Amino acid sequence: MEDRIQQAREKIIVALDVASREQAFDLVKRLSGKVGAYKVGMQLYNSEGPDIVRDIQLLGGRVFIDLKFHDIPNTVAQTSRVMVRRQAFMFTLHASGGSKMMQAAQQALQEEAEKNGLPQPLSLAVTVLTSISQEDLRQEMGVDKPIAQHVAVLAKLAKQSGLAGVVCSPQEISAIRQTCGKDFLIVTPGVRPTWASADDQQRITTPAQAMQAGADYLVIGRPITKAEDPAAAADKIAREMAEA
Ligand code: C5P
């Protein structure tokens, strides 16, 4: 069981949705050895600057840089090289940027990693933001397909373009597994243990359900970061995942 709990810990990515370096460091220190990585999103990255990544790494944490790149192929490819040099564990780009953009990014990752003898960060596609409704997709983006189908099309495009995986809602895990197979990483937010508040998340699953559905990593924020004892909350979640 201890082995399984340790494996589960590696699959927990804590969303550091905090405003300052001090708050982020406090969490990283408290959670050391309890989780697999830390997600730095646009709020923390833009308020503290890119050194926040290095500083978390110096504390021993792996960093998921979640800036959701979406630009022309050359710009995203050059930025992907930066992700290698910053030794990101994972980073995100929008699948809707197209296969040329994703392929250019993937090729740049490989070249830059080889050139510098560094590991290649895991590239994760964002498909359709979960804040977009069916109506938004149709009226504002001109896509008539059901969202789930559009998500699967974009996930497949990401896979064909060589990306490592996708970030998706727990509801989409099984459809993406079916379309993209078992070697495609699935990272899912929207996870809530039964004992935690749902906060503003609408369609949630428990850590155990997300694991059973086939997620590889879970992004968890407030159930850990807002807990009175974040390390204890992370332990409790890892145990639930291990028992799934
Ligand atoms: O605090 P909570 O566990 O809800 O945090 C979830 C994290 O995952 C946040 O950083 C949020 O921005 C991110 N996320 C999400 N839903 C998506 C994509 C990302 O909640 N569809």
PDB file of C-alpha atoms and ligand atoms in Angstrom:
ATOM      1  CA  MET A   1       0.000   0.000   0.000  1.00  0.00           C
ATOM      2  CA  GLU A   2       2.823   2.461   0.832  1.00  0.00           C
ATOM      3  CA  ASP A   3       4.172   1.979  -2.704  1.00  0.00           C
ATOM      4  CA  ARG A   4       0.794   2.737  -4.178  1.00  0.00           C
ATOM      5  CA  ILE A   5       0.438   5.845  -2.047  1.00  0.00           C
ATOM      6  CA  GLN A   6       3.868   7.031  -3.176  1.00  0.00           C
ATOM      7  CA  GLN A   7       2.892   6.469  -6.823  1.00  0.00           C
ATOM      8  CA  ALA A   8      -0.337   8.384  -6.246  1.00  0.00           C
ATOM      9  CA  ARG A   9       1.580  11.328  -4.745  1.00  0.00           C
ATOM     10  CA  GLU A  10       3.608  11.607  -7.943  1.00  0.00           C
ATOM     11  CA  LYS A  11       0.359  12.067  -9.864  1.00  0.00           C
ATOM     12  CA  ILE A  12      -0.826  15.048  -7.841  1.00  0.00           C
ATOM     13  CA  ILE A  13      -0.091  18.456  -9.355  1.00  0.00           C
ATOM     14  CA  VAL A  14      -0.859  21.316  -6.990  1.00  0.00           C
ATOM     15  CA  ALA A  15      -2.232  24.451  -8.641  1.00  0.00           C
ATOM     16  CA  LEU A  16      -0.364  27.348  -7.026  1.00  0.00           C
ATOM     17  CA  ASP A  17      -3.106  29.883  -7.678  1.00  0.00           C
ATOM     18  CA  VAL A  18      -1.711  32.403  -5.229  1.00  0.00           C
ATOM     19  CA  ALA A  19      -0.728  36.029  -5.657  1.00  0.00           C
ATOM     20  CA  SER A  20       2.770  36.093  -4.249  1.00  0.00           C
ATOM     21  CA  ARG A  21       6.093  34.295  -4.172  1.00  0.00           C
ATOM     22  CA  GLU A  22       5.892  34.015  -0.359  1.00  0.00           C
ATOM     23  CA  GLN A  23       2.567  32.188  -0.461  1.00  0.00           C
ATOM     24  CA  ALA A  24       3.821  29.911  -3.216  1.00  0.00           C
ATOM     25  CA  PHE A  25       7.036  29.074  -1.351  1.00  0.00           C
ATOM     26  CA  ASP A  26       5.159  28.387   1.854  1.00  0.00           C
ATOM     27  CA  LEU A  27       3.023  25.818   0.034  1.00  0.00           C
ATOM     28  CA  VAL A  28       5.959  24.228  -1.795  1.00  0.00           C
ATOM     29  CA  LYS A  29       7.853  23.818   1.468  1.00  0.00           C
ATOM     30  CA  ARG A  30       4.869  22.350   3.290  1.00  0.00           C
ATOM     31  CA  LEU A  31       4.094  19.949   0.449  1.00  0.00           C
ATOM     32  CA  SER A  32       7.608  18.746  -0.221  1.00  0.00           C
ATOM     33  CA  GLY A  33       7.582  14.975  -0.773  1.00  0.00           C
ATOM     34  CA  LYS A  34       3.782  14.893  -0.689  1.00  0.00           C
ATOM     35  CA  VAL A  35       2.992  15.762  -4.327  1.00  0.00           C
ATOM     36  CA  GLY A  36       4.481  15.287  -7.793  1.00  0.00           C
ATOM     37  CA  ALA A  37       4.577  18.807  -9.200  1.00  0.00           C
ATOM     38  CA  TYR A  38       3.362  22.404  -8.917  1.00  0.00           C
ATOM     39  CA  LYS A  39       1.361  24.258 -11.531  1.00  0.00           C
ATOM     40  CA  VAL A  40       2.298  27.892 -12.083  1.00  0.00           C
ATOM     41  CA  GLY A  41      -0.434  29.676 -13.996  1.00  0.00           C
ATOM     42  CA  MET A  42      -0.589  33.085 -15.592  1.00  0.00           C
ATOM     43  CA  GLN A  43      -1.399  34.970 -12.397  1.00  0.00           C
ATOM     44  CA  LEU A  44       1.649  33.886 -10.413  1.00  0.00           C
ATOM     45  CA  TYR A  45       3.935  33.831 -13.478  1.00  0.00           C
ATOM     46  CA  ASN A  46       3.009  37.345 -14.500  1.00  0.00           C
ATOM     47  CA  SER A  47       3.043  38.831 -11.036  1.00  0.00           C
ATOM     48  CA  GLU A  48       6.366  37.313  -9.958  1.00  0.00           C
ATOM     49  CA  GLY A  49       8.141  36.786 -13.276  1.00  0.00           C
ATOM     50  CA  PRO A  50       9.720  33.679 -14.742  1.00  0.00           C
ATOM     51  CA  ASP A  51      12.236  33.316 -11.884  1.00  0.00           C
ATOM     52  CA  ILE A  52       9.385  31.880  -9.840  1.00  0.00           C
ATOM     53  CA  VAL A  53       9.883  28.686 -11.855  1.00  0.00           C
ATOM     54  CA  ARG A  54      13.572  28.451 -11.013  1.00  0.00           C
ATOM     55  CA  ASP A  55      12.944  29.233  -7.366  1.00  0.00           C
ATOM     56  CA  ILE A  56      10.370  26.446  -7.008  1.00  0.00           C
ATOM     57  CA  GLN A  57      12.810  24.112  -8.742  1.00  0.00           C
ATOM     58  CA  LEU A  58      15.518  25.137  -6.257  1.00  0.00           C
ATOM     59  CA  LEU A  59      13.162  24.012  -3.483  1.00  0.00           C
ATOM     60  CA  GLY A  60      13.030  20.615  -5.219  1.00  0.00           C
ATOM     61  CA  GLY A  61       9.691  20.956  -7.027  1.00  0.00           C
ATOM     62  CA  ARG A  62       8.883  20.058 -10.617  1.00  0.00           C
ATOM     63  CA  VAL A  63       6.969  22.838 -12.382  1.00  0.00           C
ATOM     64  CA  PHE A  64       4.054  22.674 -14.778  1.00  0.00           C
ATOM     65  CA  ILE A  65       4.099  26.031 -16.623  1.00  0.00           C
ATOM     66  CA  ASP A  66       0.468  26.641 -17.569  1.00  0.00           C
ATOM     67  CA  LEU A  67       0.500  29.640 -19.907  1.00  0.00           C
ATOM     68  CA  LYS A  68      -1.593  28.124 -22.741  1.00  0.00           C
ATOM     69  CA  PHE A  69       0.413  29.244 -25.776  1.00  0.00           C
ATOM     70  CA  HIS A  70      -1.555  30.148 -28.901  1.00  0.00           C
ATOM     71  CA  ASP A  71       0.324  31.989 -31.644  1.00  0.00           C
ATOM     72  CA  ILE A  72       1.930  31.433 -35.046  1.00  0.00           C
ATOM     73  CA  PRO A  73       4.095  28.298 -35.321  1.00  0.00           C
ATOM     74  CA  ASN A  74       7.450  30.109 -35.180  1.00  0.00           C
ATOM     75  CA  THR A  75       6.579  32.053 -32.035  1.00  0.00           C
ATOM     76  CA  VAL A  76       5.251  29.007 -30.207  1.00  0.00           C
ATOM     77  CA  ALA A  77       8.212  26.899 -31.350  1.00  0.00           C
ATOM     78  CA  GLN A  78      10.750  29.439 -30.058  1.00  0.00           C
ATOM     79  CA  THR A  79       8.839  29.709 -26.795  1.00  0.00           C
ATOM     80  CA  SER A  80       8.842  25.925 -26.511  1.00  0.00           C
ATOM     81  CA  ARG A  81      12.639  26.109 -26.624  1.00  0.00           C
ATOM     82  CA  VAL A  82      12.434  28.411 -23.625  1.00  0.00           C
ATOM     83  CA  MET A  83      10.327  25.777 -21.840  1.00  0.00           C
ATOM     84  CA  VAL A  84      13.195  23.302 -22.329  1.00  0.00           C
ATOM     85  CA  ARG A  85      15.785  25.739 -21.005  1.00  0.00           C
ATOM     86  CA  ARG A  86      13.588  26.532 -18.002  1.00  0.00           C
ATOM     87  CA  GLN A  87      13.315  22.788 -17.446  1.00  0.00           C
ATOM     88  CA  ALA A  88       9.541  22.822 -17.255  1.00  0.00           C
ATOM     89  CA  PHE A  89       8.141  19.438 -16.318  1.00  0.00           C
ATOM     90  CA  MET A  90       5.023  20.184 -18.387  1.00  0.00           C
ATOM     91  CA  PHE A  91       3.542  23.142 -20.256  1.00  0.00           C
ATOM     92  CA  THR A  92       0.357  23.909 -22.191  1.00  0.00           C
ATOM     93  CA  LEU A  93      -0.547  25.115 -25.671  1.00  0.00           C
ATOM     94  CA  HIS A  94      -3.902  25.449 -27.401  1.00  0.00           C
ATOM     95  CA  ALA A  95      -4.751  22.659 -29.835  1.00  0.00           C
ATOM     96  CA  SER A  96      -6.866  25.203 -31.700  1.00  0.00           C
ATOM     97  CA  GLY A  97      -3.560  26.814 -32.755  1.00  0.00           C
ATOM     98  CA  GLY A  98      -3.493  24.012 -35.315  1.00  0.00           C
ATOM     99  CA  SER A  99      -1.289  21.084 -36.267  1.00  0.00           C
ATOM    100  CA  LYS A 100       1.424  23.267 -37.845  1.00  0.00           C
ATOM    101  CA  MET A 101       1.823  25.150 -34.591  1.00  0.00           C
ATOM    102  CA  MET A 102       1.872  21.979 -32.495  1.00  0.00           C
ATOM    103  CA  GLN A 103       4.286  20.137 -34.791  1.00  0.00           C
ATOM    104  CA  ALA A 104       6.654  23.107 -34.836  1.00  0.00           C
ATOM    105  CA  ALA A 105       6.546  23.219 -31.033  1.00  0.00           C
ATOM    106  CA  GLN A 106       7.215  19.516 -30.724  1.00  0.00           C
ATOM    107  CA  GLN A 107      10.138  19.597 -33.125  1.00  0.00           C
ATOM    108  CA  ALA A 108      11.631  22.580 -31.325  1.00  0.00           C
ATOM    109  CA  LEU A 109      11.338  20.775 -27.985  1.00  0.00           C
ATOM    110  CA  GLN A 110      13.195  17.787 -29.303  1.00  0.00           C
ATOM    111  CA  GLU A 111      15.971  19.828 -30.921  1.00  0.00           C
ATOM    112  CA  GLU A 112      16.467  22.101 -27.927  1.00  0.00           C
ATOM    113  CA  ALA A 113      16.494  19.203 -25.469  1.00  0.00           C
ATOM    114  CA  GLU A 114      19.096  17.333 -27.529  1.00  0.00           C
ATOM    115  CA  LYS A 115      21.218  20.424 -28.043  1.00  0.00           C
ATOM    116  CA  ASN A 116      21.371  21.168 -24.315  1.00  0.00           C
ATOM    117  CA  GLY A 117      21.294  17.627 -22.977  1.00  0.00           C
ATOM    118  CA  LEU A 118      18.139  18.462 -21.054  1.00  0.00           C
ATOM    119  CA  PRO A 119      14.924  16.486 -20.590  1.00  0.00           C
ATOM    120  CA  GLN A 120      12.078  17.246 -22.962  1.00  0.00           C
ATOM    121  CA  PRO A 121       9.130  18.886 -21.183  1.00  0.00           C
ATOM    122  CA  LEU A 122       5.757  17.197 -21.595  1.00  0.00           C
ATOM    123  CA  SER A 123       3.641  19.234 -24.011  1.00  0.00           C
ATOM    124  CA  LEU A 124      -0.054  19.288 -23.147  1.00  0.00           C
ATOM    125  CA  ALA A 125      -2.849  20.479 -25.393  1.00  0.00           C
ATOM    126  CA  VAL A 126      -5.772  22.525 -24.173  1.00  0.00           C
ATOM    127  CA  THR A 127      -8.818  21.618 -26.291  1.00  0.00           C
ATOM    128  CA  VAL A 128     -12.029  23.519 -25.528  1.00  0.00           C
ATOM    129  CA  LEU A 129     -11.927  25.561 -22.324  1.00  0.00           C
ATOM    130  CA  THR A 130     -14.456  24.172 -19.862  1.00  0.00           C
ATOM    131  CA  SER A 131     -15.896  27.660 -19.471  1.00  0.00           C
ATOM    132  CA  ILE A 132     -17.141  27.523 -23.092  1.00  0.00           C
ATOM    133  CA  SER A 133     -20.729  26.318 -23.475  1.00  0.00           C
ATOM    134  CA  GLN A 134     -22.239  24.484 -26.421  1.00  0.00           C
ATOM    135  CA  GLU A 135     -24.002  27.717 -27.334  1.00  0.00           C
ATOM    136  CA  ASP A 136     -20.744  29.739 -27.235  1.00  0.00           C
ATOM    137  CA  LEU A 137     -19.056  27.173 -29.450  1.00  0.00           C
ATOM    138  CA  ARG A 138     -21.812  27.389 -32.047  1.00  0.00           C
ATOM    139  CA  GLN A 139     -22.596  31.090 -31.982  1.00  0.00           C
ATOM    140  CA  GLU A 140     -19.205  32.616 -31.309  1.00  0.00           C
ATOM    141  CA  MET A 141     -16.829  30.098 -32.841  1.00  0.00           C
ATOM    142  CA  GLY A 142     -18.981  28.697 -35.622  1.00  0.00           C
ATOM    143  CA  VAL A 143     -18.545  25.065 -34.554  1.00  0.00           C
ATOM    144  CA  ASP A 144     -21.770  23.062 -34.855  1.00  0.00           C
ATOM    145  CA  LYS A 145     -20.461  19.778 -33.427  1.00  0.00           C
ATOM    146  CA  PRO A 146     -21.277  18.691 -29.877  1.00  0.00           C
ATOM    147  CA  ILE A 147     -18.512  19.926 -27.534  1.00  0.00           C
ATOM    148  CA  ALA A 148     -17.426  16.381 -26.622  1.00  0.00           C
ATOM    149  CA  GLN A 149     -16.896  15.575 -30.267  1.00  0.00           C
ATOM    150  CA  HIS A 150     -14.939  18.769 -30.885  1.00  0.00           C
ATOM    151  CA  VAL A 151     -12.778  18.049 -27.846  1.00  0.00           C
ATOM    152  CA  ALA A 152     -12.022  14.568 -29.210  1.00  0.00           C
ATOM    153  CA  VAL A 153     -11.127  15.959 -32.659  1.00  0.00           C
ATOM    154  CA  LEU A 154      -8.708  18.481 -31.131  1.00  0.00           C
ATOM    155  CA  ALA A 155      -7.202  15.871 -28.810  1.00  0.00           C
ATOM    156  CA  LYS A 156      -6.574  13.591 -31.774  1.00  0.00           C
ATOM    157  CA  LEU A 157      -4.980  16.438 -33.708  1.00  0.00           C
ATOM    158  CA  ALA A 158      -2.684  17.063 -30.733  1.00  0.00           C
ATOM    159  CA  LYS A 159      -1.722  13.413 -30.633  1.00  0.00           C
ATOM    160  CA  GLN A 160      -1.070  13.286 -34.378  1.00  0.00           C
ATOM    161  CA  SER A 161       1.058  16.419 -34.036  1.00  0.00           C
ATOM    162  CA  GLY A 162       3.269  14.598 -31.544  1.00  0.00           C
ATOM    163  CA  LEU A 163       2.173  16.238 -28.287  1.00  0.00           C
ATOM    164  CA  ALA A 164       2.524  14.254 -25.089  1.00  0.00           C
ATOM    165  CA  GLY A 165      -1.049  14.671 -23.923  1.00  0.00           C
ATOM    166  CA  VAL A 166      -3.971  16.845 -23.080  1.00  0.00           C
ATOM    167  CA  VAL A 167      -5.536  18.754 -20.210  1.00  0.00           C
ATOM    168  CA  CYS A 168      -9.238  17.991 -19.987  1.00  0.00           C
ATOM    169  CA  SER A 169     -12.221  17.916 -17.702  1.00  0.00           C
ATOM    170  CA  PRO A 170     -12.885  14.664 -15.846  1.00  0.00           C
ATOM    171  CA  GLN A 171     -16.029  14.200 -17.983  1.00  0.00           C
ATOM    172  CA  GLU A 172     -13.934  13.996 -21.138  1.00  0.00           C
ATOM    173  CA  ILE A 173     -11.389  11.429 -19.954  1.00  0.00           C
ATOM    174  CA  SER A 174     -13.002   8.275 -21.307  1.00  0.00           C
ATOM    175  CA  ALA A 175     -13.810   9.740 -24.750  1.00  0.00           C
ATOM    176  CA  ILE A 176     -10.219  10.986 -25.105  1.00  0.00           C
ATOM    177  CA  ARG A 177      -8.797   7.651 -23.934  1.00  0.00           C
ATOM    178  CA  GLN A 178     -10.874   5.917 -26.588  1.00  0.00           C
ATOM    179  CA  THR A 179      -9.841   8.308 -29.349  1.00  0.00           C
ATOM    180  CA  CYS A 180      -6.184   8.743 -28.425  1.00  0.00           C
ATOM    181  CA  GLY A 181      -5.216   5.447 -26.813  1.00  0.00           C
ATOM    182  CA  LYS A 182      -3.300   4.638 -23.668  1.00  0.00           C
ATOM    183  CA  ASP A 183       0.024   6.322 -24.475  1.00  0.00           C
ATOM    184  CA  PHE A 184      -1.466   9.796 -24.476  1.00  0.00           C
ATOM    185  CA  LEU A 185      -1.217  11.634 -21.159  1.00  0.00           C
ATOM    186  CA  ILE A 186      -4.414  12.878 -19.600  1.00  0.00           C
ATOM    187  CA  VAL A 187      -4.155  15.599 -16.980  1.00  0.00           C
ATOM    188  CA  THR A 188      -7.365  16.644 -15.330  1.00  0.00           C
ATOM    189  CA  PRO A 189      -8.463  19.492 -13.060  1.00  0.00           C
ATOM    190  CA  GLY A 190     -11.965  19.725 -11.550  1.00  0.00           C
ATOM    191  CA  VAL A 191     -11.152  17.142  -8.913  1.00  0.00           C
ATOM    192  CA  ARG A 192     -12.806  17.294  -5.513  1.00  0.00           C
ATOM    193  CA  PRO A 193     -12.608  14.812  -2.657  1.00  0.00           C
ATOM    194  CA  THR A 194     -16.024  14.313  -1.042  1.00  0.00           C
ATOM    195  CA  TRP A 195     -14.797  16.104   2.107  1.00  0.00           C
ATOM    196  CA  ALA A 196     -13.760  19.313   0.273  1.00  0.00           C
ATOM    197  CA  SER A 197     -15.844  22.230  -0.959  1.00  0.00           C
ATOM    198  CA  ALA A 198     -16.686  22.266  -4.687  1.00  0.00           C
ATOM    199  CA  ASP A 199     -15.839  26.002  -4.760  1.00  0.00           C
ATOM    200  CA  ASP A 200     -16.722  27.324  -8.224  1.00  0.00           C
ATOM    201  CA  GLN A 201     -16.142  24.002 -10.010  1.00  0.00           C
ATOM    202  CA  GLN A 202     -19.303  22.666 -11.629  1.00  0.00           C
ATOM    203  CA  ARG A 203     -18.668  19.228 -13.041  1.00  0.00           C
ATOM    204  CA  ILE A 204     -16.420  17.526 -10.551  1.00  0.00           C
ATOM    205  CA  THR A 205     -15.239  14.008  -9.816  1.00  0.00           C
ATOM    206  CA  THR A 206     -13.451  12.603  -6.808  1.00  0.00           C
ATOM    207  CA  PRO A 207      -9.738  11.742  -7.039  1.00  0.00           C
ATOM    208  CA  ALA A 208     -10.646   8.036  -7.070  1.00  0.00           C
ATOM    209  CA  GLN A 209     -13.171   8.476  -9.896  1.00  0.00           C
ATOM    210  CA  ALA A 210     -10.686  10.470 -11.991  1.00  0.00           C
ATOM    211  CA  MET A 211      -8.081   7.726 -11.567  1.00  0.00           C
ATOM    212  CA  GLN A 212     -10.600   5.025 -12.429  1.00  0.00           C
ATOM    213  CA  ALA A 213     -11.628   6.945 -15.548  1.00  0.00           C
ATOM    214  CA  GLY A 214      -8.011   6.849 -16.722  1.00  0.00           C
ATOM    215  CA  ALA A 215      -6.360  10.132 -15.706  1.00  0.00           C
ATOM    216  CA  ASP A 216      -2.556  10.136 -15.470  1.00  0.00           C
ATOM    217  CA  TYR A 217      -2.244  13.289 -13.372  1.00  0.00           C
ATOM    218  CA  LEU A 218      -4.695  15.313 -11.299  1.00  0.00           C
ATOM    219  CA  VAL A 219      -4.453  19.084 -10.961  1.00  0.00           C
ATOM    220  CA  ILE A 220      -5.722  20.002  -7.520  1.00  0.00           C
ATOM    221  CA  GLY A 221      -5.788  23.504  -6.089  1.00  0.00           C
ATOM    222  CA  ARG A 222      -7.972  24.677  -3.257  1.00  0.00           C
ATOM    223  CA  PRO A 223      -8.719  21.322  -1.577  1.00  0.00           C
ATOM    224  CA  ILE A 224      -4.985  21.305  -0.776  1.00  0.00           C
ATOM    225  CA  THR A 225      -3.905  24.954  -0.831  1.00  0.00           C
ATOM    226  CA  LYS A 226      -6.785  26.235   1.302  1.00  0.00           C
ATOM    227  CA  ALA A 227      -6.752  23.328   3.729  1.00  0.00           C
ATOM    228  CA  GLU A 228      -5.741  24.068   7.301  1.00  0.00           C
ATOM    229  CA  ASP A 229      -3.005  21.453   6.907  1.00  0.00           C
ATOM    230  CA  PRO A 230      -2.111  21.203   3.183  1.00  0.00           C
ATOM    231  CA  ALA A 231       0.264  18.259   3.717  1.00  0.00           C
ATOM    232  CA  ALA A 232      -2.421  16.268   5.521  1.00  0.00           C
ATOM    233  CA  ALA A 233      -4.941  17.058   2.770  1.00  0.00           C
ATOM    234  CA  ALA A 234      -2.459  15.893   0.105  1.00  0.00           C
ATOM    235  CA  ASP A 235      -1.848  12.676   2.071  1.00  0.00           C
ATOM    236  CA  LYS A 236      -5.556  12.016   2.342  1.00  0.00           C
ATOM    237  CA  ILE A 237      -6.022  12.535  -1.402  1.00  0.00           C
ATOM    238  CA  ALA A 238      -3.050  10.287  -2.279  1.00  0.00           C
ATOM    239  CA  ARG A 239      -4.543   7.553  -0.100  1.00  0.00           C
ATOM    240  CA  GLU A 240      -7.907   7.847  -1.842  1.00  0.00           C
ATOM    241  CA  MET A 241      -6.186   7.649  -5.234  1.00  0.00           C
ATOM    242  CA  ALA A 242      -4.174   4.627  -4.169  1.00  0.00           C
ATOM    243  CA  GLU A 243      -7.332   2.864  -3.067  1.00  0.00           C
ATOM    244  CA  ALA A 244      -9.117   3.580  -6.383  1.00  0.00           C
TER     245      ALA A 244
HETATM  246  O1  C5P B   1      -8.680  25.070  -6.892  1.00  0.00           O
HETATM  247  P1  C5P B   1      -9.003  24.121  -7.990  1.00  0.00           P
HETATM  248  O2  C5P B   1      -8.737  22.669  -7.609  1.00  0.00           O
HETATM  249  O3  C5P B   1     -10.388  24.319  -8.538  1.00  0.00           O
HETATM  250  O4  C5P B   1      -7.963  24.493  -9.139  1.00  0.00           O
HETATM  251  C1  C5P B   1      -8.015  23.900 -10.399  1.00  0.00           C
HETATM  252  C2  C5P B   1      -6.935  24.430 -11.279  1.00  0.00           C
HETATM  253  O5  C5P B   1      -7.088  23.881 -12.584  1.00  0.00           O
HETATM  254  C3  C5P B   1      -6.937  25.941 -11.462  1.00  0.00           C
HETATM  255  O6  C5P B   1      -5.574  26.359 -11.655  1.00  0.00           O
HETATM  256  C4  C5P B   1      -7.720  26.145 -12.735  1.00  0.00           C
HETATM  257  O7  C5P B   1      -7.356  27.309 -13.414  1.00  0.00           O
HETATM  258  C5  C5P B   1      -7.308  24.907 -13.531  1.00  0.00           C
HETATM  259  N1  C5P B   1      -8.271  24.506 -14.555  1.00  0.00           N
HETATM  260  C6  C5P B   1      -9.596  24.185 -14.267  1.00  0.00           C
HETATM  261  N2  C5P B   1     -10.448  23.809 -15.266  1.00  0.00           N
HETATM  262  C7  C5P B   1     -10.008  23.752 -16.525  1.00  0.00           C
HETATM  263  C8  C5P B   1      -8.690  24.053 -16.831  1.00  0.00           C
HETATM  264  C9  C5P B   1      -7.849  24.444 -15.809  1.00  0.00           C
HETATM  265  O8  C5P B   1     -10.002  24.220 -13.124  1.00  0.00           O
HETATM  266  N3  C5P B   1     -10.823  23.343 -17.464  1.00  0.00           N
END
